[in-house]
Coordinates of N, CA and C in Angstrom, one line a residue:
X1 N 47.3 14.6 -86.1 CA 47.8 13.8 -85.0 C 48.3 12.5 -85.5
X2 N 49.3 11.9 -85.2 CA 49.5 10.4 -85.5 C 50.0 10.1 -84.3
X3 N 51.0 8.6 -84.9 CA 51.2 7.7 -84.5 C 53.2 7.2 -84.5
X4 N 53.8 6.9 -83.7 CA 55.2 6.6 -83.8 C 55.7 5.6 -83.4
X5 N 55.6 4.1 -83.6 CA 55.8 2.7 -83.0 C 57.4 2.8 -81.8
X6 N 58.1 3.4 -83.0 CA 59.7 3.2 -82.4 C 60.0 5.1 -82.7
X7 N 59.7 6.0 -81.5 CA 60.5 7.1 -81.5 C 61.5 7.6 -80.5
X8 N 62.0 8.6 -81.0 CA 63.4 9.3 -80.2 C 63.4 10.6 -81.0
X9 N 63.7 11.1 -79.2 CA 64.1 12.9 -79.4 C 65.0 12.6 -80.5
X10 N 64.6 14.0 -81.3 CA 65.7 14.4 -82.5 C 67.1 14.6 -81.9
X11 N 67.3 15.3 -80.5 CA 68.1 15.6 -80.3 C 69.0 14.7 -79.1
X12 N 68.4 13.4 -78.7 CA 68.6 12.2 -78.1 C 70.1 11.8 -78.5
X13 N 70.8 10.9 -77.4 CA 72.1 10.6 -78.2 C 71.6 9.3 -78.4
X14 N 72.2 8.5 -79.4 CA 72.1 7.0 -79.8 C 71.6 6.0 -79.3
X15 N 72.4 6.2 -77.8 CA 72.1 5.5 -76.8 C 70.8 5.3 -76.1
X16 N 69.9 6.9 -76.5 CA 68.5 6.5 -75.7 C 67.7 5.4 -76.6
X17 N 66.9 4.9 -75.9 CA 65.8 3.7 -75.9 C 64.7 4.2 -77.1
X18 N 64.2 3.6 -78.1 CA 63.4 4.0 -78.6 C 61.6 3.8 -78.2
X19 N 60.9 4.6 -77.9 CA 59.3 4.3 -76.9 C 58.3 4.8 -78.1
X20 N 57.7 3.8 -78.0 CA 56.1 4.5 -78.9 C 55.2 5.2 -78.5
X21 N 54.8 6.5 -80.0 CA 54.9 8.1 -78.9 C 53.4 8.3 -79.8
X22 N 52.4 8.9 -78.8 CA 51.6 9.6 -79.9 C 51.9 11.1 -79.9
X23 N 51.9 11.5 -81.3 CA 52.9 12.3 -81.7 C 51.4 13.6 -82.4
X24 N 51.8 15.1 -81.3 CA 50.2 16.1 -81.6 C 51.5 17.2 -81.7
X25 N 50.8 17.4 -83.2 CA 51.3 18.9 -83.3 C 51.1 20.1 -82.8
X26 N 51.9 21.0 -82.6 CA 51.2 21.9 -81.8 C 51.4 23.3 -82.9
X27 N 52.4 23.1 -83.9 CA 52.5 24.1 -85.0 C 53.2 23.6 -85.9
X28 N 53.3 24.1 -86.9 CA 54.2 23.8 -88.3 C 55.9 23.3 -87.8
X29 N 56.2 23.7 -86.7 CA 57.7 23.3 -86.8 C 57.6 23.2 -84.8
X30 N 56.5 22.2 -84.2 CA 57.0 22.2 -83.0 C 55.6 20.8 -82.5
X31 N 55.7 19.9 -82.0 CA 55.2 19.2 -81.7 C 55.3 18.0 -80.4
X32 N 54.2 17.4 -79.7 CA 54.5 17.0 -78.6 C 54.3 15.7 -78.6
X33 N 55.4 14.6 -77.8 CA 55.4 13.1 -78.1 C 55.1 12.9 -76.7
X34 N 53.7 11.9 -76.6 CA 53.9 10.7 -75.4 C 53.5 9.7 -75.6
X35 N 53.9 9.3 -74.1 CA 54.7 8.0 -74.6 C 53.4 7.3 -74.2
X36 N 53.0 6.4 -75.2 CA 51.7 5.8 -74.9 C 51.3 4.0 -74.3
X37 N 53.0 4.0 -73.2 CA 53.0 2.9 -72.4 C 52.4 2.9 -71.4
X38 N 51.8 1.9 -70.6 CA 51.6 1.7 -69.6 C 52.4 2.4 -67.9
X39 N 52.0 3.4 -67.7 CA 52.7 4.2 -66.7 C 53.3 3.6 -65.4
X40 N 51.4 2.4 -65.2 CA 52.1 1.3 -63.8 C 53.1 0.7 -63.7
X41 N 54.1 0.6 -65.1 CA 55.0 -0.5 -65.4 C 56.5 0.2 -65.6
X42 N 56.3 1.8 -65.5 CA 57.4 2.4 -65.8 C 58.3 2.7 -64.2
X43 N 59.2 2.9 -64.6 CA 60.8 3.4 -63.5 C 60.7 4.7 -63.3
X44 N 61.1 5.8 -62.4 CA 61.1 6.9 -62.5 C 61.7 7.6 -63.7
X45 N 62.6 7.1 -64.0 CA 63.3 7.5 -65.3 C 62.4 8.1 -66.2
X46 N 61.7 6.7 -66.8 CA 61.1 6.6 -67.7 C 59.8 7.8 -67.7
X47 N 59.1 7.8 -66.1 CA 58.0 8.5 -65.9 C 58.6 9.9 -66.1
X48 N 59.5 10.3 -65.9 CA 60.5 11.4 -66.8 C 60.6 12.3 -68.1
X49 N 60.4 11.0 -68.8 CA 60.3 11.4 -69.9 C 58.3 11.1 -70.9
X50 N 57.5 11.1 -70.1 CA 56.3 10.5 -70.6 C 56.1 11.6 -71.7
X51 N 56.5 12.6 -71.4 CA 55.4 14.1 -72.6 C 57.2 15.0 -72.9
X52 N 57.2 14.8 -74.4 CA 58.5 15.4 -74.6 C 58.0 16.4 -76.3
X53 N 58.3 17.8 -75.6 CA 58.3 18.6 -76.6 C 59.5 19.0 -77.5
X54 N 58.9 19.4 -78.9 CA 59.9 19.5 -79.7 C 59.9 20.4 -80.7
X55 N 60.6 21.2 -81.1 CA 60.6 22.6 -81.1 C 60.1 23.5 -80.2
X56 N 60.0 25.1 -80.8 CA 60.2 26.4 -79.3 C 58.1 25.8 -79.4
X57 N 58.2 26.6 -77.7 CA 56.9 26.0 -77.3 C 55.5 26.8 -78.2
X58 N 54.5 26.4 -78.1 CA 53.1 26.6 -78.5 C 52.2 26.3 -78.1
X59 N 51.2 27.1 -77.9 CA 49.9 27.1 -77.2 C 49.0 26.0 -78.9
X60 N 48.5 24.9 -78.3 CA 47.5 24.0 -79.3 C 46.8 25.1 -79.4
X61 N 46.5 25.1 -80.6 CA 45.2 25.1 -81.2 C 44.8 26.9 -81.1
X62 N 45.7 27.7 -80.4 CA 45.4 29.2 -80.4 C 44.9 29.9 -81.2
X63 N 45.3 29.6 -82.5 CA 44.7 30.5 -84.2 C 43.7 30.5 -83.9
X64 N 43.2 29.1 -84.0 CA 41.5 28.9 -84.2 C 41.0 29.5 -83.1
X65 N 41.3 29.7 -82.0 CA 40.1 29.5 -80.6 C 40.2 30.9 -80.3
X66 N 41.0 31.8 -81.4 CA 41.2 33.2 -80.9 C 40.4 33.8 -81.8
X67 N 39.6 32.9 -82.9 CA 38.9 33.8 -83.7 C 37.0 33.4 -83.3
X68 N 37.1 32.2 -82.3 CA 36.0 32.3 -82.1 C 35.2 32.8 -80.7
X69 N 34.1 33.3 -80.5 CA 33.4 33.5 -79.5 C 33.7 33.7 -78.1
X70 N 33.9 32.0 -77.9 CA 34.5 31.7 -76.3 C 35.6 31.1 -76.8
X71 N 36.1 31.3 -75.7 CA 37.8 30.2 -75.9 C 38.0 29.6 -74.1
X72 N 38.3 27.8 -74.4 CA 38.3 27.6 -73.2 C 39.9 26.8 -72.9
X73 N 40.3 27.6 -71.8 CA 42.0 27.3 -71.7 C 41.8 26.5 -70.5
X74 N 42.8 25.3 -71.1 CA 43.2 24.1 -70.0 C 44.7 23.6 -70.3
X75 N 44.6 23.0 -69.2 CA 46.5 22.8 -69.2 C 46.9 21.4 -70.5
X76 N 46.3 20.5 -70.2 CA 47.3 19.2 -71.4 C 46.8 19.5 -72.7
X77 N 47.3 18.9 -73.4 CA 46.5 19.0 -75.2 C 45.7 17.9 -75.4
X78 N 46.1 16.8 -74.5 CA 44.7 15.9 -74.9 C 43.4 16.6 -74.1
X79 N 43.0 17.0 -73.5 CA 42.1 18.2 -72.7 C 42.0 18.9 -73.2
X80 N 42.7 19.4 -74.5 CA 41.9 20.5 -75.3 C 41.4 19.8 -76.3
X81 N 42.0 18.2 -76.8 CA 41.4 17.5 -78.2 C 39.9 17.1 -77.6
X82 N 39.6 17.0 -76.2 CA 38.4 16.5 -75.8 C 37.4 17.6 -75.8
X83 N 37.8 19.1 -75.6 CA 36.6 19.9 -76.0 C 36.3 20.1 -77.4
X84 N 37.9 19.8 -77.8 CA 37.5 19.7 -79.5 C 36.3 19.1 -80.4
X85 N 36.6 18.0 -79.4 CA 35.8 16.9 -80.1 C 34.6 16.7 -79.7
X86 N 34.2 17.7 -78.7 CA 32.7 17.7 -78.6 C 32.1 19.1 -79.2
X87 N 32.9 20.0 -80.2 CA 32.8 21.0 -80.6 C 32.9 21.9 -80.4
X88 N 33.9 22.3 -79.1 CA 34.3 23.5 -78.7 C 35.9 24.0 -78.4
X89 N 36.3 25.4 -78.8 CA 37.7 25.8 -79.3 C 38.5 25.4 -77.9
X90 N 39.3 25.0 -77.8 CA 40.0 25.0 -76.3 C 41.5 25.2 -76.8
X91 N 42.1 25.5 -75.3 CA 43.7 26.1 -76.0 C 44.7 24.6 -75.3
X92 N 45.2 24.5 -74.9 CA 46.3 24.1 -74.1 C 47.5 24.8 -73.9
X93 N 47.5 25.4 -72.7 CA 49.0 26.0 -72.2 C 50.5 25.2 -71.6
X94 N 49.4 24.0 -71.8 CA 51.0 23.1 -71.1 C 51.1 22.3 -69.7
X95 N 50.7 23.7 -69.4 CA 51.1 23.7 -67.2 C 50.6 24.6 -66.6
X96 N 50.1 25.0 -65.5 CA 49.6 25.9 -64.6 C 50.6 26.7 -64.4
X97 N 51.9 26.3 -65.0 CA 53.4 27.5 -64.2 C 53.1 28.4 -65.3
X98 N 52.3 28.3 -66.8 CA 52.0 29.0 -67.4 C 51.2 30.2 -67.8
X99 N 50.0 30.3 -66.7 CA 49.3 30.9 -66.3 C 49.1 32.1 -66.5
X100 N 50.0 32.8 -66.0 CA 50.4 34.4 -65.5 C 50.9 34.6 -67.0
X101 N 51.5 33.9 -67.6 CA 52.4 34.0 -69.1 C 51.5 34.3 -70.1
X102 N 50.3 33.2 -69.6 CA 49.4 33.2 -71.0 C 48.4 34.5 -70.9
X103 N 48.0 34.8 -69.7 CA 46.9 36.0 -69.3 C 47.4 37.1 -69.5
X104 N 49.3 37.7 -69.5 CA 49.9 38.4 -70.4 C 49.5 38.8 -71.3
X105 N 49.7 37.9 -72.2 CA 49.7 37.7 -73.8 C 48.3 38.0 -74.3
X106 N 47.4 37.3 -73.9 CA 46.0 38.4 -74.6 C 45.6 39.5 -73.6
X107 N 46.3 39.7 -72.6 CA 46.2 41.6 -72.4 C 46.9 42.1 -73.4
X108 N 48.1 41.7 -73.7 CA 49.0 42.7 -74.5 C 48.1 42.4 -76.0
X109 N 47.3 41.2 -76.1 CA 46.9 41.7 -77.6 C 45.7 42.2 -77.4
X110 N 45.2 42.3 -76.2 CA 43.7 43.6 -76.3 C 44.3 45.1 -76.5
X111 N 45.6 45.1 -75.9 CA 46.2 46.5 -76.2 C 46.4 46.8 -77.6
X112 N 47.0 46.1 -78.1 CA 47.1 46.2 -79.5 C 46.0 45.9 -80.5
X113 N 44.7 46.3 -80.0 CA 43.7 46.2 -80.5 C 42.8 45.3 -81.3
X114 N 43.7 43.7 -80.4 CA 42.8 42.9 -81.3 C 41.8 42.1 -80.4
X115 N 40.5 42.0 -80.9 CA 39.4 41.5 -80.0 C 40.1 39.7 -79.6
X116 N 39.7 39.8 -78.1 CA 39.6 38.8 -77.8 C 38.1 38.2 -77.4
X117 N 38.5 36.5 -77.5 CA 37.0 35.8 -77.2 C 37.3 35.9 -75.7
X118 N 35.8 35.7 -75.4 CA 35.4 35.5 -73.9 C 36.3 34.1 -73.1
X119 N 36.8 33.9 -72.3 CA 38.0 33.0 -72.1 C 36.9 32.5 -71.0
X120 N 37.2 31.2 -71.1 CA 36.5 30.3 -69.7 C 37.9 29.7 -68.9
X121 N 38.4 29.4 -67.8 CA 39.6 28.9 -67.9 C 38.9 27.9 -67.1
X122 N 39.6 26.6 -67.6 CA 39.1 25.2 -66.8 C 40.6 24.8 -66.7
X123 N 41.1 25.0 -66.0 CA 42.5 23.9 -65.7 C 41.8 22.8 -64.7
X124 N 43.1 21.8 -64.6 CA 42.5 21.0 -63.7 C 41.8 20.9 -62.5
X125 N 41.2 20.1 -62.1 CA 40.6 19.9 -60.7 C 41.3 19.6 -59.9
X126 N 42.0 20.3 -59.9 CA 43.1 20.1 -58.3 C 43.8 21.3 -57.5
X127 N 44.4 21.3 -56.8 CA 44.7 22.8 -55.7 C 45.0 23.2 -57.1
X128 N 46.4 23.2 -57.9 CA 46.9 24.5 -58.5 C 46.2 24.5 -59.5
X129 N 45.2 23.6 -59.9 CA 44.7 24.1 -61.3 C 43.4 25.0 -60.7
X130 N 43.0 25.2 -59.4 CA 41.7 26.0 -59.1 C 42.2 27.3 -58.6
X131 N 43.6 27.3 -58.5 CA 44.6 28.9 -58.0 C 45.0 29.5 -59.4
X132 N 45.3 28.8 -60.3 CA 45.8 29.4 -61.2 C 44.4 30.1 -62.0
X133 N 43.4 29.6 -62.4 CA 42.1 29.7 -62.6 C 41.9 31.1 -62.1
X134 N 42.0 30.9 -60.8 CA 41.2 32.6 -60.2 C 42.4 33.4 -60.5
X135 N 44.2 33.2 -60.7 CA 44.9 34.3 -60.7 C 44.6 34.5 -62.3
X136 N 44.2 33.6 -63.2 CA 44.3 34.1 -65.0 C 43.1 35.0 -64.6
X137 N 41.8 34.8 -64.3 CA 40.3 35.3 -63.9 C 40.5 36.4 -63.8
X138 N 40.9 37.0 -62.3 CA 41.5 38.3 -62.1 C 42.5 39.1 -62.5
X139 N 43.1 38.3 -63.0 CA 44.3 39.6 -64.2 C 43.5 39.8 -65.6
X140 N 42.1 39.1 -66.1 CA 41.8 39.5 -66.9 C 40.7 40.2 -66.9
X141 N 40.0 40.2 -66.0 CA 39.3 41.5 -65.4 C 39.3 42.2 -65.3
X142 N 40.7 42.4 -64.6 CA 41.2 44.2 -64.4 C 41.8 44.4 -65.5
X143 N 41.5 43.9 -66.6 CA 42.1 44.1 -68.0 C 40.7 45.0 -68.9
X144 N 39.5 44.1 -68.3 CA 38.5 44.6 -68.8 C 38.4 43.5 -69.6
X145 N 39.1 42.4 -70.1 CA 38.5 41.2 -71.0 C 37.9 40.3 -70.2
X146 N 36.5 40.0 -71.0 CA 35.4 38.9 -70.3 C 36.1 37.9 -70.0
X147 N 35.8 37.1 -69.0 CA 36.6 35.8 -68.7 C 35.7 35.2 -67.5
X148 N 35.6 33.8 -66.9 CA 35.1 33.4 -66.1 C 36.0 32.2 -65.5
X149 N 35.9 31.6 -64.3 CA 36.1 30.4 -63.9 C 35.3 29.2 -63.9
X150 N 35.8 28.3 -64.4 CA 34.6 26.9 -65.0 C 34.6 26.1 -63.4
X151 N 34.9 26.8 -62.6 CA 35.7 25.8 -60.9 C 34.8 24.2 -60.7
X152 N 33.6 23.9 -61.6 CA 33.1 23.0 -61.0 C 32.9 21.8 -62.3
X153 N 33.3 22.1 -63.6 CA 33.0 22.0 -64.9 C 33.6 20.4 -64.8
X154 N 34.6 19.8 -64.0 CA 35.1 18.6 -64.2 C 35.1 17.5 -63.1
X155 N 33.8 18.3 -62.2 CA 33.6 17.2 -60.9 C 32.7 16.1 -61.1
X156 N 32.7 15.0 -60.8 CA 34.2 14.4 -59.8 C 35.3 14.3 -60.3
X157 N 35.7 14.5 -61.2 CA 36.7 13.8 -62.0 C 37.8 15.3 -62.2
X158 N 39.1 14.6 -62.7 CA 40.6 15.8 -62.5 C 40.4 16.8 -63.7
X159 N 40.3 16.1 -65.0 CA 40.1 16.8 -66.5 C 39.2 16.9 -67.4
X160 N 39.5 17.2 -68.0 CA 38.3 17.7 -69.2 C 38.7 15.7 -70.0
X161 N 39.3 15.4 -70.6 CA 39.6 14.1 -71.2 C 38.9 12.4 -70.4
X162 N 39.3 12.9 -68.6 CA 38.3 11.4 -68.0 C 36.5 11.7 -67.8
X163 N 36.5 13.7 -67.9 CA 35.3 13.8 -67.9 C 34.6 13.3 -69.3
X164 N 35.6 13.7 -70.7 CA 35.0 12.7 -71.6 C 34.6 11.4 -71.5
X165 N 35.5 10.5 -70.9 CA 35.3 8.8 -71.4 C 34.5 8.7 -70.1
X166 N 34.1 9.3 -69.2 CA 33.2 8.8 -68.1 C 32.0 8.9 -68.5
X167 N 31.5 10.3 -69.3 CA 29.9 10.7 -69.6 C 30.1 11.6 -70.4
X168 N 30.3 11.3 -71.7 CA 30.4 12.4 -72.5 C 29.1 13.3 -72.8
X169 N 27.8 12.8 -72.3 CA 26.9 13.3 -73.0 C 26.6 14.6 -71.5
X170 N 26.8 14.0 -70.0 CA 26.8 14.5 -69.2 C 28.1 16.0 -69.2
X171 N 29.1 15.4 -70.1 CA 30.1 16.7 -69.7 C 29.7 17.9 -70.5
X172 N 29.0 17.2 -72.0 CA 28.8 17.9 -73.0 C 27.6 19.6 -72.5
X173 N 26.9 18.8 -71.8 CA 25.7 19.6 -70.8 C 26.6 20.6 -69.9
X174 N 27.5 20.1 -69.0 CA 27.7 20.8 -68.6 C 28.9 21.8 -69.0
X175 N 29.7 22.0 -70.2 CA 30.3 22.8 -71.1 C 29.4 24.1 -71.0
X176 N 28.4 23.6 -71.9 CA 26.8 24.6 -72.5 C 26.4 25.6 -71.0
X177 N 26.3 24.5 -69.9 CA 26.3 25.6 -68.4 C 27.3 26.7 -68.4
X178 N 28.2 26.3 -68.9 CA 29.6 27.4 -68.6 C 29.6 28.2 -69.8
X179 N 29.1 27.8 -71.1 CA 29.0 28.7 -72.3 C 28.3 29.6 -72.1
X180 N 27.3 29.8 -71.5 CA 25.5 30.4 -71.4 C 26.6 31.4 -70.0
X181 N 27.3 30.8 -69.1 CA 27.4 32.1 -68.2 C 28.6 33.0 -68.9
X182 N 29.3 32.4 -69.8 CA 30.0 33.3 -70.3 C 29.6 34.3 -71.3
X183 N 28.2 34.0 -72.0 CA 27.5 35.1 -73.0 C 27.3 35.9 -72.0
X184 N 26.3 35.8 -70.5 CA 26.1 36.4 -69.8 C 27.3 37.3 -69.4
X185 N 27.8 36.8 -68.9 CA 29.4 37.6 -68.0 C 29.8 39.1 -69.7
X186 N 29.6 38.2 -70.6 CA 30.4 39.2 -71.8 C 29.3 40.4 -72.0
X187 N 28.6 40.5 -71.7 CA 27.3 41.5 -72.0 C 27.2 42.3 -71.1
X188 N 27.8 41.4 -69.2 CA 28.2 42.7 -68.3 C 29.3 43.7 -68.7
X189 N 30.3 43.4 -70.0 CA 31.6 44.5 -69.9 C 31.1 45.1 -70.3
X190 N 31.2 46.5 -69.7 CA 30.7 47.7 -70.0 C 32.3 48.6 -70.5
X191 N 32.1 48.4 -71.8 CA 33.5 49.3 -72.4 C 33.6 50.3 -72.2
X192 N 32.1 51.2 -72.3 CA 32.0 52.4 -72.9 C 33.1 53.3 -71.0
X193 N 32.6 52.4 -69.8 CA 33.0 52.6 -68.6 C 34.3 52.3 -68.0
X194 N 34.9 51.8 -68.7 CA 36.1 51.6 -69.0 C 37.2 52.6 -69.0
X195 N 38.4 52.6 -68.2 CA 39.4 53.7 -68.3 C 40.7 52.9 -68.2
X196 N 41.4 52.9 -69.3 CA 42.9 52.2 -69.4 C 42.9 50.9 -69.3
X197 N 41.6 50.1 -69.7 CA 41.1 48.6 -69.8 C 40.7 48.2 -68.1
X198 N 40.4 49.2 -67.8 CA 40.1 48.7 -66.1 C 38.2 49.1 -66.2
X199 N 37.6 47.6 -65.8 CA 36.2 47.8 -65.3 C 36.1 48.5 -64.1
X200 N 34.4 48.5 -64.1 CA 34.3 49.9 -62.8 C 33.9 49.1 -61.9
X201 N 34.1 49.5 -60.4 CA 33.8 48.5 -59.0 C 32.9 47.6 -59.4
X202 N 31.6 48.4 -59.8 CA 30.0 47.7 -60.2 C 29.9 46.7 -60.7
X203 N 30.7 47.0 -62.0 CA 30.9 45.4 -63.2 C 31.4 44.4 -62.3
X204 N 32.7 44.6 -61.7 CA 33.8 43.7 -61.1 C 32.5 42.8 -59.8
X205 N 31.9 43.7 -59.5 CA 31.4 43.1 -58.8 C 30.2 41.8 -58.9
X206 N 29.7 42.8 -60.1 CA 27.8 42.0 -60.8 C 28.9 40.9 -61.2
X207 N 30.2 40.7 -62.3 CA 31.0 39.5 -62.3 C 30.9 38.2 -61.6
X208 N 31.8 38.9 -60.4 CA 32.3 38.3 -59.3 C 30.3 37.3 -58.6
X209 N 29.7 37.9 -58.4 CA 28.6 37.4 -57.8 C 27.7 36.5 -58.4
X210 N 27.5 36.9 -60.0 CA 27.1 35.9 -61.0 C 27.7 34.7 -61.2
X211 N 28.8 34.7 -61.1 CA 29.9 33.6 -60.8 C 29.9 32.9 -59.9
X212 N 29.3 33.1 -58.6 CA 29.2 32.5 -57.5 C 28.3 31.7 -57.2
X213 N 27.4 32.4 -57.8 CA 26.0 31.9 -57.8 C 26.0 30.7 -58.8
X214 N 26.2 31.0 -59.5 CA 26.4 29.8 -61.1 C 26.9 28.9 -60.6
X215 N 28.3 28.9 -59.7 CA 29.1 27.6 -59.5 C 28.1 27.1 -58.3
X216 N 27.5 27.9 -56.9 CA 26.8 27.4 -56.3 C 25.6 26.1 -56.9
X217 N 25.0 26.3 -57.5 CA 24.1 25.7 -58.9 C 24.6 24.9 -58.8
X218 N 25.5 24.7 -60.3 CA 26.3 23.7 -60.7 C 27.0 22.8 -59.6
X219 N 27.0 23.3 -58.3 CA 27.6 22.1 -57.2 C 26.2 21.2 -56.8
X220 N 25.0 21.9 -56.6 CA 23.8 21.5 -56.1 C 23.6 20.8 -57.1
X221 N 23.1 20.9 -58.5 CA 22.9 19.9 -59.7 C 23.9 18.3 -59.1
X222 N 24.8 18.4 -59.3 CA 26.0 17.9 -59.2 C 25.8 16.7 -58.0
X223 N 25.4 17.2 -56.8 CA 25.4 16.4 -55.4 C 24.0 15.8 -55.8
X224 N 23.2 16.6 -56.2 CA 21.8 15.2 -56.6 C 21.9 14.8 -57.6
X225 N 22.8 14.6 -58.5 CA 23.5 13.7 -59.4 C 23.7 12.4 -58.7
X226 N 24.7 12.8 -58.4 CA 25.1 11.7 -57.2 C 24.6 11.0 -56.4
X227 N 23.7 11.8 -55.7 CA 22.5 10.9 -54.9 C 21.4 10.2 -55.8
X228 N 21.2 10.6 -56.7 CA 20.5 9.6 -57.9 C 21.4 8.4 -58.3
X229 N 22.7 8.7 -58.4 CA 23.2 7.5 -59.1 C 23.6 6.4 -57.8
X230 N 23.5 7.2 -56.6 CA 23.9 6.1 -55.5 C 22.6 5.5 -54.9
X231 N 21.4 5.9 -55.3 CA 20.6 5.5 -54.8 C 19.5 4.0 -56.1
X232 N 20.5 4.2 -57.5 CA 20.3 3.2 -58.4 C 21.1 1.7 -58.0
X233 N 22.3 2.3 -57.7 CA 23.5 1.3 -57.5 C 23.3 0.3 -56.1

């Protein structure tokens, strides 16, 4: 990762403005620049151009997070440097319009017979990051690969990056909640029951319910959090 005081697209004409970019690789020949100004102070224009990629696109950090255990997919790359950095593999896909694209791509590589990790998907805390969540969820279900929804992993807060700088020791805990239901969830696929990568009603179901219950939890923890901290304040 670095740093760019005075940059510009390679492919920019002369004329554009040069903005200081922090500048994250995403592979050997493609990486992503933003612009690390103050957003209150910018023009539409400018708010335009804040996150500009450069060469053909890439998922951060995929190599690694595909050879380990769990893998947890969220939309920006600084939200996946924050699970990084509390020591856990995270992907970045970009965008939620990505979704469907990316839940593709490790079906077709379960077809092609390479193991995948248990996937937690945490996109943002907001309508389309909790839609796109349950449509990756469910296409990778009926795939037969373990996968879960993290739906409560970033409350109150939008992402995985402000849940860092708010409480990192609090988010860190609750990561480990969502790890522990995904060993769980992975120990329900039942391969051997399996026909053309499709789980049987039962699984889909014991899934679906364990999941429910977990996030139920995780919301109750959560609200008497809250009422502890409102009743210090």
């Amino acid at each position: 990762i670095g740093y760019d005081v005075k940059w510009r697209h390679p492919k920019a004409s002369e004329k554009a403005p040069y903005t200081p970019r922090l500048i994250i690789p995403t592979s050997k020949y493609s990486y992503l620049a933003i612009d690390v100004r103050d957003r209150s102070k910018m023009n539409e224009v400018e708010l335009g151009y804040v996150k500009m990629k450069v060469g053909s696109m890439r998922y951060l950090n995929l190599e690694v997070a595909l050879k380990q255990e769990n893998m947890i997919v969220v939309e920006g790359e600084i939200d996946a440097l924050s699970f990084i950095e509390l020591g856990y593999e995270a992907v970045a896909i970009g965008s939620t319009s990505m979704t469907e694209r990316f839940a593709k791509m490790l079906i077709k590589m379960q077809q092609e017979r390479q193991e995948i990790p248990t996937i937690i998907w945490a996109l943002d805390n907001d309508g389309a990051g909790r839609e796109k969540n349950k449509q990756g969820n469910e296409m990778l279900l009926e795939a037969g690969i373990a996968s879960i929804e993290a739906t409560y992993i970033y409350l109150p807060h939008k992402d995985a990056n402000e849940c860092l700088c708010s409480n990192r020791i609090e988010f860190a805990e609750e990561i480990r909640s969502y790890i522990n239901l995904a060993k769980m969830e992975r120990s329900k696929i039942d391969f051997k029951g399996c026909l053309n990568g499709q789980m049987s009603k039962d699984t889909k179901e014991d899934v679906g319910t364990s999941q429910t219950g977990v996030q139920t939890l995780t919301e109750a923890n959560l609200i008497g959090g809250l009422d502890s901290s409102k009743e210090e304040n």
